[in-house]
Short mmCIF file of C-alpha atoms in Angstrom, two decimals:
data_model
loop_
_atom_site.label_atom_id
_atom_site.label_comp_id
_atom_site.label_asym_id
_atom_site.label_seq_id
_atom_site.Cartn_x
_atom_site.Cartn_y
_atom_site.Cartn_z
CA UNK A 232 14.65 23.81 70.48
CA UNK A 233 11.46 24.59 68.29
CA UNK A 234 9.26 27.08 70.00
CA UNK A 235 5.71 25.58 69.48
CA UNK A 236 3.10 28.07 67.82
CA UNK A 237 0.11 28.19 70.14
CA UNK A 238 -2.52 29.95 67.68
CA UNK A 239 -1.36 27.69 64.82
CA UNK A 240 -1.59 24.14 67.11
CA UNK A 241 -4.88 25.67 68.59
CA UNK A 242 -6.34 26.50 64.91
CA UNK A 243 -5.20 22.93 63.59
CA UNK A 244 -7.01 21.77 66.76
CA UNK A 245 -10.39 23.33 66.10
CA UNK A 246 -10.67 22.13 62.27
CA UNK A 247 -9.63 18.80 63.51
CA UNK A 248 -12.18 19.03 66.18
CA UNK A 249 -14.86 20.44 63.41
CA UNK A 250 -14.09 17.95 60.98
CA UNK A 251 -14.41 15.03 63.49
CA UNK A 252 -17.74 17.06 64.08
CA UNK A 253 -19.24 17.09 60.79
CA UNK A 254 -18.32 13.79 60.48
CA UNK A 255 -19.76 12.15 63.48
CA UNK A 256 -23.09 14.10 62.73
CA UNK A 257 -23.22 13.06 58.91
CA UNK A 258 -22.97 9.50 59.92
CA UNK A 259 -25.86 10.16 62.98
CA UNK A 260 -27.99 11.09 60.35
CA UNK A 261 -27.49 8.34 57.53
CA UNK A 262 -28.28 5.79 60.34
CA UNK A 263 -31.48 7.63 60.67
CA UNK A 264 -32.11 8.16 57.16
CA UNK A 265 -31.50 4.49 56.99
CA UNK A 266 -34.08 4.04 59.70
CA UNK A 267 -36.42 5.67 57.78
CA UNK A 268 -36.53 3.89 54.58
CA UNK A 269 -36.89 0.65 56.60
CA UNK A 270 -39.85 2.35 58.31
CA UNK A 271 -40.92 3.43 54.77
CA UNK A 272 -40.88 -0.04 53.37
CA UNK A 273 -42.05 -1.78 56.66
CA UNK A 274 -45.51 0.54 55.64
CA UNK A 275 -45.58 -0.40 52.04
CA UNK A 276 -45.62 -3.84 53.05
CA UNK A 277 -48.41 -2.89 55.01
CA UNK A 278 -50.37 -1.60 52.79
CA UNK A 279 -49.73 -4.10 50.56
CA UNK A 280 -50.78 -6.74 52.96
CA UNK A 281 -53.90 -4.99 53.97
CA UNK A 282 -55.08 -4.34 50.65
CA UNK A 283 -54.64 -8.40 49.49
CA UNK A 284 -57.22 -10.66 49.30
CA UNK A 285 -55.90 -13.33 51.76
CA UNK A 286 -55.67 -10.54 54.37
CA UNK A 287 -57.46 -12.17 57.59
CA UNK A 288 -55.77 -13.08 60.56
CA UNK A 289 -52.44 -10.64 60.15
CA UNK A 290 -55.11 -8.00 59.54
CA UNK A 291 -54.96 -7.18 63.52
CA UNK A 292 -51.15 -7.35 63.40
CA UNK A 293 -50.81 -5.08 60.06
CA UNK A 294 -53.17 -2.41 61.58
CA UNK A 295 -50.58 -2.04 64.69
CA UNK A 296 -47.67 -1.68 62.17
CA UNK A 297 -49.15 0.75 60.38
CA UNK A 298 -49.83 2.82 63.73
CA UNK A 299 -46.12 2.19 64.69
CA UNK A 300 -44.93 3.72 61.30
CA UNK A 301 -47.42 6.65 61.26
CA UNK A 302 -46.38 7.45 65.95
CA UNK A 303 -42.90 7.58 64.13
CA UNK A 304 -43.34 10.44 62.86
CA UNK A 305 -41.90 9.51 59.27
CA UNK A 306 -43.39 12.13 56.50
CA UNK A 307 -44.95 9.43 53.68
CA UNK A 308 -46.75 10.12 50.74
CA UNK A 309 -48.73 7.11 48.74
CA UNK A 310 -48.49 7.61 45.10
CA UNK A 311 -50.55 5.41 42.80
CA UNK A 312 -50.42 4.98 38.89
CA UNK A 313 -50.48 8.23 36.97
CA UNK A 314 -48.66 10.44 40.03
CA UNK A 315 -52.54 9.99 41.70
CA UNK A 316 -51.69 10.75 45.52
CA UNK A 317 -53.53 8.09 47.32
CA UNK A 318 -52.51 8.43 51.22
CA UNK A 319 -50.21 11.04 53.28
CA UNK A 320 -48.77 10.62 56.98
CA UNK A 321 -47.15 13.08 59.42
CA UNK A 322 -46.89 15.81 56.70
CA UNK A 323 -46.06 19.45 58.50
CA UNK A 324 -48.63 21.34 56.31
CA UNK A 325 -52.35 20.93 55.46
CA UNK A 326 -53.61 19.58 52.14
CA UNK A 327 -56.63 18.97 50.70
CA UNK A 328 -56.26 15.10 48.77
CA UNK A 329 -59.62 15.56 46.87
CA UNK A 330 -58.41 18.98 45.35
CA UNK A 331 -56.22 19.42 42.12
CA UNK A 332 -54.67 22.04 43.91
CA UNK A 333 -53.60 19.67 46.46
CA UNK A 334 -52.62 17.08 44.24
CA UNK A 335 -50.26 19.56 42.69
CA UNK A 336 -48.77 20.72 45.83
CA UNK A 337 -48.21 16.92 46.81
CA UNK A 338 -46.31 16.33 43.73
CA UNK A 339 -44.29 19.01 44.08
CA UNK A 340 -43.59 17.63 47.70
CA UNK A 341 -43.02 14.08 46.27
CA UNK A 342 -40.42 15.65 43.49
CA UNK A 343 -38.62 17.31 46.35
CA UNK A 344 -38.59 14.35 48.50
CA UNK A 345 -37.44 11.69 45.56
CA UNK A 346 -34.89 14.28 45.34
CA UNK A 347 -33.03 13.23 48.70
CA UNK A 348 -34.00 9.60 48.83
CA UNK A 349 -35.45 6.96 46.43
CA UNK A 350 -38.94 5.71 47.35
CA UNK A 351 -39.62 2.19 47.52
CA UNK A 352 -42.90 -0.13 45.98
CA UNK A 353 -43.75 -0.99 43.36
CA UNK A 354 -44.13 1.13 40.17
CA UNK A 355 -47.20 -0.45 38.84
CA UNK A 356 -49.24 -0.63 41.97
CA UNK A 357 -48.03 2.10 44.49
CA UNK A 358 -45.11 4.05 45.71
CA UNK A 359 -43.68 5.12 49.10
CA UNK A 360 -41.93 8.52 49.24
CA UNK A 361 -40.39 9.19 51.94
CA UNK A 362 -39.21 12.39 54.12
CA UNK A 363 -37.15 13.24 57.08
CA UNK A 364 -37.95 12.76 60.55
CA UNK A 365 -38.42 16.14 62.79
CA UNK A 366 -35.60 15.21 64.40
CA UNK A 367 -33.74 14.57 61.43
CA UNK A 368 -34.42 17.64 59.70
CA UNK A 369 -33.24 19.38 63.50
CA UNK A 370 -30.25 17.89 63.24
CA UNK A 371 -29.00 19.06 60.28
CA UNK A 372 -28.61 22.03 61.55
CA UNK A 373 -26.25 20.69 64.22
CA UNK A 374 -23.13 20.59 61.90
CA UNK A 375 -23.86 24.33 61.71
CA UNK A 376 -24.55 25.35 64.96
CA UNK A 377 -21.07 23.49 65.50
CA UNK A 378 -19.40 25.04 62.78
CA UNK A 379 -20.51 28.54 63.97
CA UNK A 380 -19.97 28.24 67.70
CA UNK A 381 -16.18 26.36 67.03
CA UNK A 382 -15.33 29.21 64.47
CA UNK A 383 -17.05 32.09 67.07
CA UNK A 384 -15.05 30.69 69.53
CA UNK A 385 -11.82 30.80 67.73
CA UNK A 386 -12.55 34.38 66.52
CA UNK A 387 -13.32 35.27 70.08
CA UNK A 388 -9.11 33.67 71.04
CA UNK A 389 -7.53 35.03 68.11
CA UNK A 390 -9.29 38.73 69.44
CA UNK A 391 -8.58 38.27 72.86
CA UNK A 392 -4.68 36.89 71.39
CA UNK A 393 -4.47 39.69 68.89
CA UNK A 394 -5.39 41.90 72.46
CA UNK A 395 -2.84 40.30 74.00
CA UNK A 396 -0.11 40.41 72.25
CA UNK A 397 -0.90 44.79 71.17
CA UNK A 398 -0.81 44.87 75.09
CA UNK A 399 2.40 43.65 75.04
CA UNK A 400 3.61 45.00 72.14
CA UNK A 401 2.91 48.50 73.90
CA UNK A 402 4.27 47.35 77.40
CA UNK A 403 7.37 46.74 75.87
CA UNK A 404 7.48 49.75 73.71
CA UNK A 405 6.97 52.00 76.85
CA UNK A 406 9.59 50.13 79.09
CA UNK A 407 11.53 50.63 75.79
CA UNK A 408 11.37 53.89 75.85
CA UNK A 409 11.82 54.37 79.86
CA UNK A 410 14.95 52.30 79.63
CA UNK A 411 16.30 54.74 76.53
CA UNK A 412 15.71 57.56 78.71
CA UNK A 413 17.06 56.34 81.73
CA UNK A 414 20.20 55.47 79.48
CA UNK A 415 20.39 58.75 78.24
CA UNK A 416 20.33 59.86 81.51
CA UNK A 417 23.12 59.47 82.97
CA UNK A 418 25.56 60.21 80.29
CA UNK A 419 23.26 63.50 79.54
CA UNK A 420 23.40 64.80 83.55
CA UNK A 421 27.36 63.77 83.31
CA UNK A 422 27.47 66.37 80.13
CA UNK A 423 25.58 69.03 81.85
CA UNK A 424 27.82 68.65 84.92
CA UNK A 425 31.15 69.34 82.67
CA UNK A 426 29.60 72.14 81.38
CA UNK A 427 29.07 73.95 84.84
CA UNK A 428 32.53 72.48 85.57
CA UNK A 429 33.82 74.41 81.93
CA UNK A 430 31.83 77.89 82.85
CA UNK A 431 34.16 78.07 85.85
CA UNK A 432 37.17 79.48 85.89
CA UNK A 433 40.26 76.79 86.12
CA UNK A 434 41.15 78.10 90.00
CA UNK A 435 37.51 77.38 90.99
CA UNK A 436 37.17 73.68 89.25
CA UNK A 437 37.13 70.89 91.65
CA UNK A 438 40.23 69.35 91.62
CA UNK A 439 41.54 72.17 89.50
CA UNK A 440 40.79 70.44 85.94
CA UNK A 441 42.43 71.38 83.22
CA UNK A 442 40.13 71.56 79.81
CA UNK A 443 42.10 68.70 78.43
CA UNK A 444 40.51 66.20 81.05
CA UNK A 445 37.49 67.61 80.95
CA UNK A 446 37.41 67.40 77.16
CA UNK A 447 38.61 64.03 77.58
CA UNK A 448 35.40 63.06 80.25
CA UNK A 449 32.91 64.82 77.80
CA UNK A 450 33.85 62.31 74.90
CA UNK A 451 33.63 59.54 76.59
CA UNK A 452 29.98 60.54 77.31
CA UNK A 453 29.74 61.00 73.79
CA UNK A 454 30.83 58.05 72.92
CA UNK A 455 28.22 56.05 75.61
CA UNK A 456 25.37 58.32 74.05
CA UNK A 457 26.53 57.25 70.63
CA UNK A 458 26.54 53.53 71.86
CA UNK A 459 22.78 53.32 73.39
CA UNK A 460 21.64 55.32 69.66
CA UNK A 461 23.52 52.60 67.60
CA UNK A 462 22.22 49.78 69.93
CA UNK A 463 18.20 51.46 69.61
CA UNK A 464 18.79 52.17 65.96
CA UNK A 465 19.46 48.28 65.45
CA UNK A 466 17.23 47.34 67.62
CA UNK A 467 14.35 49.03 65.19
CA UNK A 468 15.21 46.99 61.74
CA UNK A 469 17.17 44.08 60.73
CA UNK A 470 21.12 44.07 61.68
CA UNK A 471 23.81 42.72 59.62
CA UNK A 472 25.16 39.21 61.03
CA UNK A 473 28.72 38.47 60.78
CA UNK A 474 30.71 35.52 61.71
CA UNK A 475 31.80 36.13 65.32
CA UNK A 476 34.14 34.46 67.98
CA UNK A 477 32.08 34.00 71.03
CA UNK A 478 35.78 34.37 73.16
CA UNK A 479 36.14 37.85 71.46
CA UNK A 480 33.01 39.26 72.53
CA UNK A 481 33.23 37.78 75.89
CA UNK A 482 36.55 39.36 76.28
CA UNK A 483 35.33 42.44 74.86
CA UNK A 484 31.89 42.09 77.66
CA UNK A 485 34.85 41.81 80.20
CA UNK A 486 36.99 44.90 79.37
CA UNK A 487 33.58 46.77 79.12
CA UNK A 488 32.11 45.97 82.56
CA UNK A 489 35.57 45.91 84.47
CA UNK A 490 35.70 49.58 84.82
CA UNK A 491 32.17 49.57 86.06
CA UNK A 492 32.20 46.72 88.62
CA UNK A 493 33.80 48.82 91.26
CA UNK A 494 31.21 51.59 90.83
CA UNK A 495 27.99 49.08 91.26
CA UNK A 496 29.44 47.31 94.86
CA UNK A 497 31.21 47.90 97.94
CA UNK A 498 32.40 44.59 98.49
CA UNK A 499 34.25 42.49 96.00
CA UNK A 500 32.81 41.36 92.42
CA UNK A 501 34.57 38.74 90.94
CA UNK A 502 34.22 38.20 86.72
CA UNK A 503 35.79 35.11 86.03
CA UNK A 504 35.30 34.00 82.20
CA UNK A 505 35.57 30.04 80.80
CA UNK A 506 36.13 30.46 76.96
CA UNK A 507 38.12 27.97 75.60
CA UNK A 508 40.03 28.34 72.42
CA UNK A 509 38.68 26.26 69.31
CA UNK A 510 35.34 27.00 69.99
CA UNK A 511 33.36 27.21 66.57
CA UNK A 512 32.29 31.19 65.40
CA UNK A 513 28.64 32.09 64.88
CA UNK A 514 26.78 34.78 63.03
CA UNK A 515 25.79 37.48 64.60
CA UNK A 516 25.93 41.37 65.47
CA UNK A 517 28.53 42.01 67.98
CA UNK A 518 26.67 45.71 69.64
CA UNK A 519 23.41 43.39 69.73
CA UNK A 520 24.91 40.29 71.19
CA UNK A 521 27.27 42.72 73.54
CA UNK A 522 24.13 44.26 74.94
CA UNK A 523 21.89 40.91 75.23
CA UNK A 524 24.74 39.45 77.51
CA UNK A 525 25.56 42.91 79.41
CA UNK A 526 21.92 42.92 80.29
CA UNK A 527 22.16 39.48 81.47
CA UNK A 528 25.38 40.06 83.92
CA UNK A 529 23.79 43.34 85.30
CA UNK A 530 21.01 41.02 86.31
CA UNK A 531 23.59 39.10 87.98
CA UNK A 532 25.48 42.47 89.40
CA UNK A 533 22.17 43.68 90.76
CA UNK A 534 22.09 40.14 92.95
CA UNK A 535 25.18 40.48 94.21
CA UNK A 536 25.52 44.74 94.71
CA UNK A 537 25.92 44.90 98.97
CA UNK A 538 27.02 41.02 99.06
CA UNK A 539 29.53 40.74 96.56
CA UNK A 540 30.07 36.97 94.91
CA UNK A 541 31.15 35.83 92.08
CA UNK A 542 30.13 35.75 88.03
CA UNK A 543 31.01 33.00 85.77
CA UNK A 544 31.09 33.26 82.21
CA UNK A 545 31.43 29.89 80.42
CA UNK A 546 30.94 28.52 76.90
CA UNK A 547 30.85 25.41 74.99
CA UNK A 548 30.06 23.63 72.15
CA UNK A 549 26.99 21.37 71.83
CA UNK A 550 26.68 19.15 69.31
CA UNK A 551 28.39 20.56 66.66
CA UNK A 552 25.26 22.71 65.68
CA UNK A 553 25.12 25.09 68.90
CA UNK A 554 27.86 27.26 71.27
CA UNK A 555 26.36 27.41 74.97
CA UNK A 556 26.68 30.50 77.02
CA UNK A 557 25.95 30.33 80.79
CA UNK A 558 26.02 33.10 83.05
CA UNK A 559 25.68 32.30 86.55
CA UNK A 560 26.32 34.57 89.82
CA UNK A 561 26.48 33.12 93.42
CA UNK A 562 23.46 35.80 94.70
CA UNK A 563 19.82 34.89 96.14
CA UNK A 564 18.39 32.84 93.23
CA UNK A 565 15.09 34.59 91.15
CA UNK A 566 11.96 34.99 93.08
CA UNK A 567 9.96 31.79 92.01
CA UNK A 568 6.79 34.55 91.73
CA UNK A 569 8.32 35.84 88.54
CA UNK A 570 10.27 32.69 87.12
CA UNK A 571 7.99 31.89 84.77
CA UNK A 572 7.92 35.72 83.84
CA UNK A 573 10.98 37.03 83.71
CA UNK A 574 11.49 37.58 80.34
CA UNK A 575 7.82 39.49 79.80
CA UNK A 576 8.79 43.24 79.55
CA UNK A 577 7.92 44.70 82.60
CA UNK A 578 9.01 41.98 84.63
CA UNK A 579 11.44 42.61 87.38
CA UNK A 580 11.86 42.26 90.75
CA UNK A 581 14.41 45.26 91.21
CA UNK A 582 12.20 48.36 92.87
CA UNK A 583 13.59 51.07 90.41
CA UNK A 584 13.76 48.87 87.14
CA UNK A 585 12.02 48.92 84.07
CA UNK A 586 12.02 45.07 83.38
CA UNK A 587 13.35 45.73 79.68
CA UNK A 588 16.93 44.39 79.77
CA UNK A 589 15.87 40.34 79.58
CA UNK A 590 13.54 41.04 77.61
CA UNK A 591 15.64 42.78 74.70
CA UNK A 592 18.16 39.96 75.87
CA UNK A 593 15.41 36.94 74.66
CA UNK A 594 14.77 39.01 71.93
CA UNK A 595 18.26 39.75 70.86
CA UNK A 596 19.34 35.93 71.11
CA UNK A 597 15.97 34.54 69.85
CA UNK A 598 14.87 36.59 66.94
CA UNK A 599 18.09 38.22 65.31
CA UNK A 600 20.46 35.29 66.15
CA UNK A 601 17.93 32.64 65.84
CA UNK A 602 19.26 31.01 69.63
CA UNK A 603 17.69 30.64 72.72
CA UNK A 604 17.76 31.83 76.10
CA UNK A 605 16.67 30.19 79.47
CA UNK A 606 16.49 30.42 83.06
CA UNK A 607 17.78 27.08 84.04
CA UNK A 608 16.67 25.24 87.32
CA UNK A 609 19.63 25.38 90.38
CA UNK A 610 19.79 24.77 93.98
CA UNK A 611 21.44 27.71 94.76
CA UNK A 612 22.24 31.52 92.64
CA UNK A 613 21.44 32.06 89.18
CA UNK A 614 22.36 30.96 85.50
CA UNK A 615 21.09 31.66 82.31
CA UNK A 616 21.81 29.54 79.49
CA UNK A 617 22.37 31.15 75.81
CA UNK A 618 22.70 28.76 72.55
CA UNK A 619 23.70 30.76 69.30
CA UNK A 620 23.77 28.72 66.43
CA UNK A 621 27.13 27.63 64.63
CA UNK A 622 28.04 29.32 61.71
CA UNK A 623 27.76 27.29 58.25
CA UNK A 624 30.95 26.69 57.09
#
């Protein structure tokens, strides 16, 4: 299943929505623009009419036309032969029509506003030229106000996701580092507590120990502390993938956690695994994939520690493209608080953890074995579903 990409959806949806913007407003103001010239030529007829000879009767109805045009607001400049400025309306300066230096400010004005739309009349008697409406010329500024507030707005998301995700980045980085030293922990006080156990002398050692099974405990301390380094280590650049058999490594998860069952309940733990042969290898890293699903059956052990129950490990194949892994324990279910969660580092409902090991899980499965991992719905206990991709050939 393809994640969806929230900042790249949300940017495509803002230059959609801007373009649909721009758009909307260009066409706005061509309808107004187109208003305008009819206005323009409306008071060119006008003129025209008022300045004929036959003139009479329409002379009442002209007069009102040409106060319609001029209430419009419409900037209009009359030009006669030879550029000669005969009438202005609704012009947002002051000019003085008698004056050369008016008359050469006016043309000026006219050259700028034949420069944006044609004027109409005719040549040989007079000329219209007309300008932009107030509210035209405000609402050209619309597509940038738009512009600016859609872009400030997604500069203001991509700070606040940029926040976000640093914020999580270090959250995970510290529960990181609280679950390497609560790894380290225990293997480290085991090695300090053989070496008390070595300073005394063989009569006084509990259980009178000789060095051989002391030296024996000791590395296999060693050999956990060298397990959580390699498993950091990888964790910190990108692991080699190698075609894998999903039964191995659940075998291998089996033999690894039977020795510690016993240790993490009272009452009785059962492991019961569902591999069947024939099932189609995958690439991946084995310590990686080891640790996503360890982390994902102590989830299940911590349900079930004081109750006891049962843990099923099953896999199949899907589709020819996919091998499903679902873990499921018979315990209380996941608090419906932190469903949604769960995977966020941090996130746990256990009072002593660190809410790291699902977390590392998601990212173990979804970024270095390009799978996927989910809580799935059920009426009762817990199960987490795991694709891993086929291997190609």
């Amino acid at each position: 299943m393809m994640r969806i990409k929230w900042p790249v959806a949300l940017a495509t949806l803002f230059v959609v929505q801007l373009g649909w913007f721009l758009l909307y407003t260009s066409e706005v103001r061509r309808s107004l623009g187109d208003n305008t010239t009819r206005l323009s030529e409306i008071y060119s007829e006008v003129l025209q009419g008022r300045s004929s000879p036959e003139a009479s009767a329409e002379l009442q109805a002209l007069d009102r036309l040409q106060t319609i045009v001029r209430e419009s607001g419409v900037p209009l400049v009359v030009t006669g032969p030879g550029d000669t400025i005969l009438a202005v309306e609704n012009l947002n300066f002051s000019v003085d029509l008698d004056s050369p230096e008016g008359q050469a400010r006016l043309r000026d004005y006219v050259v700028a506003l034949d420069a944006v739309r044609d004027p109409v009349g005719d040549p040989t008697l007079q000329m219209v030229h007309i300008g932009d409406t107030p509210e035209v010329v405000r609402l050209r500024y619309i597509p940038v106000l738009q512009a600016g507030g859609i872009l400030l707005t997604v500069l203001i998301g991509f700070l606040v996701f940029r926040y976000q995700r640093r914020a999580e980045s270090e959250k995970a980085w510290t529960a990181m580092a609280r679950e390497l030293a609560h790894q380290l922990g225990t293997p480290l006080s085991s090695l300090a507590g053989w070496l008390e156990v070595l300073r005394l002398p063989e009569p006084e050692r509990p259980g009178v120990l000789k060095d051989g099974e002391i030296a024996g405990s000791i590395g296999e301390d060693l050999e956990r502390l060298e397990r959580i380094s390699h498993r950091f280590e990888l964790i910190g650049r990108e692991p080699e993938l190698e075609s894998l058999s999903v039964r191995q490594v659940a075998n291998d998860l089996e033999h690894y956690l039977a020795a510690r069952i016993p240790r993490l309940s009272r009452k009785g733990i059962d492991l019961v695994l569902d591999i069947p042969k024939g099932l189609p290898r995958i690439m991946g890293n084995e310590v990686l994939l080891m640790w996503a699903l360890e982390n994902v059956v102590k989830n299940a052990l911590d349900a079930l520690a004081g109750r006891g129950g049962k843990i099923t490990i099953y896999a199949r194949a899907i589709g020819g493209r996919w091998v499903s892994l679902r873990i499921r324990d018979t315990g209380p279910g996941v608090d419906p608080e932190i469903r949604d969660k769960i995977f966020e580092p941090g996130i746990t409902s256990k009072s002593g953890g660190w809410g790291v090991g699902l977390a590392l899980s998601r990212r173990i499965v979804e970024v270095v074995h390009k799978g996927h991992i989910e809580l799935l719905e059920e009426f009762e206990g817990t199960t987490f579903q795991i694709r891993l991709p086929v291997a190609d050939g």
